[in-house]
Each structure stands twice: as structure tokens, then as C-alpha cells.
Short mmCIF file of C-alpha atoms in Angstrom, two decimals:
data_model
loop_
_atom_site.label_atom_id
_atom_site.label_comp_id
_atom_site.label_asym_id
_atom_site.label_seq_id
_atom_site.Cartn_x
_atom_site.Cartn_y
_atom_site.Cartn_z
CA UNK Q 54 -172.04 97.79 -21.90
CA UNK Q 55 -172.51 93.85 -23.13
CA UNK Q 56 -169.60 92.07 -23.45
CA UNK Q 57 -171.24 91.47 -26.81
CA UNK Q 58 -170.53 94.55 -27.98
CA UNK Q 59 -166.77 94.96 -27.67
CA UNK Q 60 -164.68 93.90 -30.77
CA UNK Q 61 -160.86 93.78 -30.55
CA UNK Q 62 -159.57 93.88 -33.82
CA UNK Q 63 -156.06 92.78 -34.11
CA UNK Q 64 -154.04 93.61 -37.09
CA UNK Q 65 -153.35 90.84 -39.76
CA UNK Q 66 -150.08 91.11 -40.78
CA UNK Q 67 -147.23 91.94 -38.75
CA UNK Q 68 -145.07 95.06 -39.23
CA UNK Q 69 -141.65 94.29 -41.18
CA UNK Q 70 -138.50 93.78 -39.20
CA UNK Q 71 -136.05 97.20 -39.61
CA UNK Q 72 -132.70 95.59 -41.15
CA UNK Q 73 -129.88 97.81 -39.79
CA UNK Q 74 -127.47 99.85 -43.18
CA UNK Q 75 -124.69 97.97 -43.85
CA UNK Q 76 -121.49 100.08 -43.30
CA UNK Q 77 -119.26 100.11 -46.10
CA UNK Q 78 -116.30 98.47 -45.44
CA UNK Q 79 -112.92 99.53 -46.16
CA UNK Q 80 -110.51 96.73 -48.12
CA UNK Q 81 -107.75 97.03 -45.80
CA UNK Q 82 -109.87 96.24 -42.76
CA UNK Q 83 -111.67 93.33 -44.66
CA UNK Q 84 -108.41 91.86 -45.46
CA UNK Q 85 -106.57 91.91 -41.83
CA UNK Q 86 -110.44 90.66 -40.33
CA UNK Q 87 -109.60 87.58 -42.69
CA UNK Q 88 -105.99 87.77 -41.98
CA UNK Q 89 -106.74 87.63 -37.98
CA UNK Q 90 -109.33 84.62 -38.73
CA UNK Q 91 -106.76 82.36 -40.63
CA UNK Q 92 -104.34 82.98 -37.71
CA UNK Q 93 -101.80 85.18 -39.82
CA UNK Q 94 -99.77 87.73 -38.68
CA UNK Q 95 -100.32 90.32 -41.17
CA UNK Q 96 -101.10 90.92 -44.54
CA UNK Q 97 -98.20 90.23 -46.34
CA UNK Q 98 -98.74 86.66 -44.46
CA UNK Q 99 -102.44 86.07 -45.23
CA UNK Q 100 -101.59 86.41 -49.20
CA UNK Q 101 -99.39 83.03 -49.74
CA UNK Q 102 -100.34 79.64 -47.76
CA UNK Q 103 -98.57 78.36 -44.73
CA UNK Q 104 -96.14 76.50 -45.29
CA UNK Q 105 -95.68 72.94 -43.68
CA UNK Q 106 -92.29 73.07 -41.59
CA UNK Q 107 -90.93 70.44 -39.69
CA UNK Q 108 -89.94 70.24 -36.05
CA UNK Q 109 -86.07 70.78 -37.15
CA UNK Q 110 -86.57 73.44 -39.55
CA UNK Q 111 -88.83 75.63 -37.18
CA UNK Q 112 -86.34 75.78 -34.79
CA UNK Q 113 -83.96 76.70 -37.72
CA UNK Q 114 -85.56 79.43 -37.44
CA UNK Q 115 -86.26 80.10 -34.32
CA UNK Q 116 -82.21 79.97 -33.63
CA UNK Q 117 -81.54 82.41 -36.87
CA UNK Q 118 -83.93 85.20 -35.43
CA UNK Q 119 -82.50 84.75 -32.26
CA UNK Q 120 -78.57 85.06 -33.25
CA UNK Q 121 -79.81 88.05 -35.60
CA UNK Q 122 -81.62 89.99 -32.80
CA UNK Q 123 -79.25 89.20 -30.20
CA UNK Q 124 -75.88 88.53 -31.74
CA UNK Q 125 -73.81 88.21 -28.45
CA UNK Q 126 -75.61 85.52 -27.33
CA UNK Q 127 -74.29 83.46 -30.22
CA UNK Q 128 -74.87 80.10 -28.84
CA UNK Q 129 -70.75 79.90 -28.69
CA UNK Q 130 -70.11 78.82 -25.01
CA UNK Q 131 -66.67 78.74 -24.16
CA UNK Q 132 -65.82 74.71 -23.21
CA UNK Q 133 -64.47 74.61 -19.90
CA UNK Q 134 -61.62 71.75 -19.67
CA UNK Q 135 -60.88 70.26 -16.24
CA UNK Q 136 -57.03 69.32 -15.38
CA UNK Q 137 -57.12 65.76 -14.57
CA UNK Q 138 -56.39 64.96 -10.71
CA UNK Q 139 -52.82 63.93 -9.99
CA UNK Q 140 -53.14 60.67 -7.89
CA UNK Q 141 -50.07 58.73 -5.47
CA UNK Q 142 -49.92 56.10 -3.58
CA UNK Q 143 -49.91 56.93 -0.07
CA UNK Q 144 -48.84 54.00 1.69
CA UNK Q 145 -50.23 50.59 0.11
CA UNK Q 146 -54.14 50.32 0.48
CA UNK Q 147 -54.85 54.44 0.37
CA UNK Q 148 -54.72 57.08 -2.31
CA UNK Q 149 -53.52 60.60 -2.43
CA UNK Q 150 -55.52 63.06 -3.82
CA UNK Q 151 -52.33 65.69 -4.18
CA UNK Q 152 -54.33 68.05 -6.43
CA UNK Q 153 -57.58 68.73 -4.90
CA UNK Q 154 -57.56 72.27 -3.58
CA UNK Q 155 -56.35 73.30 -7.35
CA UNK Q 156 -59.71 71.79 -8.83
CA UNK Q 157 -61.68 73.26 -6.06
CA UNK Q 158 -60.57 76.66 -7.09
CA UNK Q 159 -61.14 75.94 -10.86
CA UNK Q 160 -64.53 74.86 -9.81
CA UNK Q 161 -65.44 77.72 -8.05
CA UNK Q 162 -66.88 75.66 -5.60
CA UNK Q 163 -65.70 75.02 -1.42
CA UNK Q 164 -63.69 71.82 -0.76
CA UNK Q 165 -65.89 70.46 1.72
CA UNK Q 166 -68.80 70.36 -0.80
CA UNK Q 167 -66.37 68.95 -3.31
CA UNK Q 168 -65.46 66.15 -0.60
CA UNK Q 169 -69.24 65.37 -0.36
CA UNK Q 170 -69.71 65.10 -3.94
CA UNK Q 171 -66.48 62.56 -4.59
CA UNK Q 172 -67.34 60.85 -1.47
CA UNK Q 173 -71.11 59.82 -2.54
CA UNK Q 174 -69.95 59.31 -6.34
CA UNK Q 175 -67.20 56.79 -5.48
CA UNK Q 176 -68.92 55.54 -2.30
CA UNK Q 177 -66.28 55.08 0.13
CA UNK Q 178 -64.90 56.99 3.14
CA UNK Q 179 -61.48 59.09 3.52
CA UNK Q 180 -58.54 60.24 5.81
CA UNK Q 181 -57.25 63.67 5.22
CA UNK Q 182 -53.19 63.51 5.69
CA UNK Q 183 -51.87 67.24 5.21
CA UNK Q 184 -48.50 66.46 4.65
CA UNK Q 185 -48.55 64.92 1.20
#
């Protein structure tokens, strides 16, 4: 056989492309697909517009779901009042603390920490005296 004689015939025009059905779609699933798109959290949200809020009023809110979910949380601490300390003169260049183990108790907290905290706030040193 010549190389003459073979003819490949090729077809002219190319076979159309299959398009796939389009599946009916049902309204409620249109509507949350849009609903999901705009960033809404459900329907009843997607029908009316966002409204613009401002920093203050969002956590409005924020606060009013919170104290109607969890009412006992309230957001009413109860204000905790310290008794003043009672200071004396103990001798004429020192100070008596006279009612420091009473605030350490009302504090909740141990005396020697208290001691630390007093001592670094006012910056000086101390001499503990039992007897006054």
C-alpha cells in the first residue's frame, strides 16, 4: 500500500457539548443560599437591610441578651468597702499600724504578702512592735 492511497477524513464540525438539566429549585432553599451569601442569619434577617449600629448600641445589645439569658449574672457586683486603717504615733519618728491583721482578714489575703505590698507602695522599711 502507497502512502498515496490512505485518506484520513476528519469530521468537520465538532459534536455539541451535553449541558447538564437544571434541577428545579425549591424557594426556600434559594432564599437561605442568598440569605447565607449576604451574611444573614436566617430568613426573617435576609428580608429587611442591616441596620448601621454603632459601637455603643451593639453592645446595648450584646449586654440585654446577656442579662435575659443569664439573669443571675446581672452585672450587679456587690461593692466591697475597706475600713480605713487606724494609725498612732508610736514614739515620735514611727507609726503604728494598730489595725492591720483586721484588714488582712477582710482581704482574704496573708499578712506577710500584705506587708510586701504596703512596703513597695510606700517605699520605706518597718519594725514590727507586738505590744501596741
Amino acid at each position: 500500500m502507497d502512502d498515496e492511497d490512505l485518506v484520513l477524513v476528519l469530521p468537520t464540525r465538532k459534536p455539541p457539548k451535553r449541558r447538564p438539566k437544571p434541577v428545579p429549585e425549591d424557594p426556600s432553599i434559594a432564599a437561605e443560599a442568598a440569605a447565607f451569601e449576604l451574611g444573614r442569619m436566617n430568613i426573617i434577617d435576609a428580608k429587611k437591610d442591616w441596620p448601621d449600629y454603632t459601637y455603643e448600641e451593639l453592645l446595648g445589645i450584646a449586654f440585654g441578651i446577656i442579662r435575659d439569658k443569664y439573669p443571675d449574672l446581672g452585672g450587679d457586683k456587690k461593692k466591697f468597702v475597706m475600713k480605713p486603717p487606724q494609725v498612732a504615733r508610736a514614739g515620735s519618728k514611727k507609726t503604728a499600724f494598730t489595725n492591720y491583721a483586721e484588714i488582712c482578714k477582710l482581704l482574704k489575703r496573708q499578712p506577710k504578702h500584705v506587708l510586701q505590698f504596703l512596703l513597695a507602695e510606700l517605699g520605706t522599711t518597718y519594725d514590727f512592735i507586738h505590744h501596741i
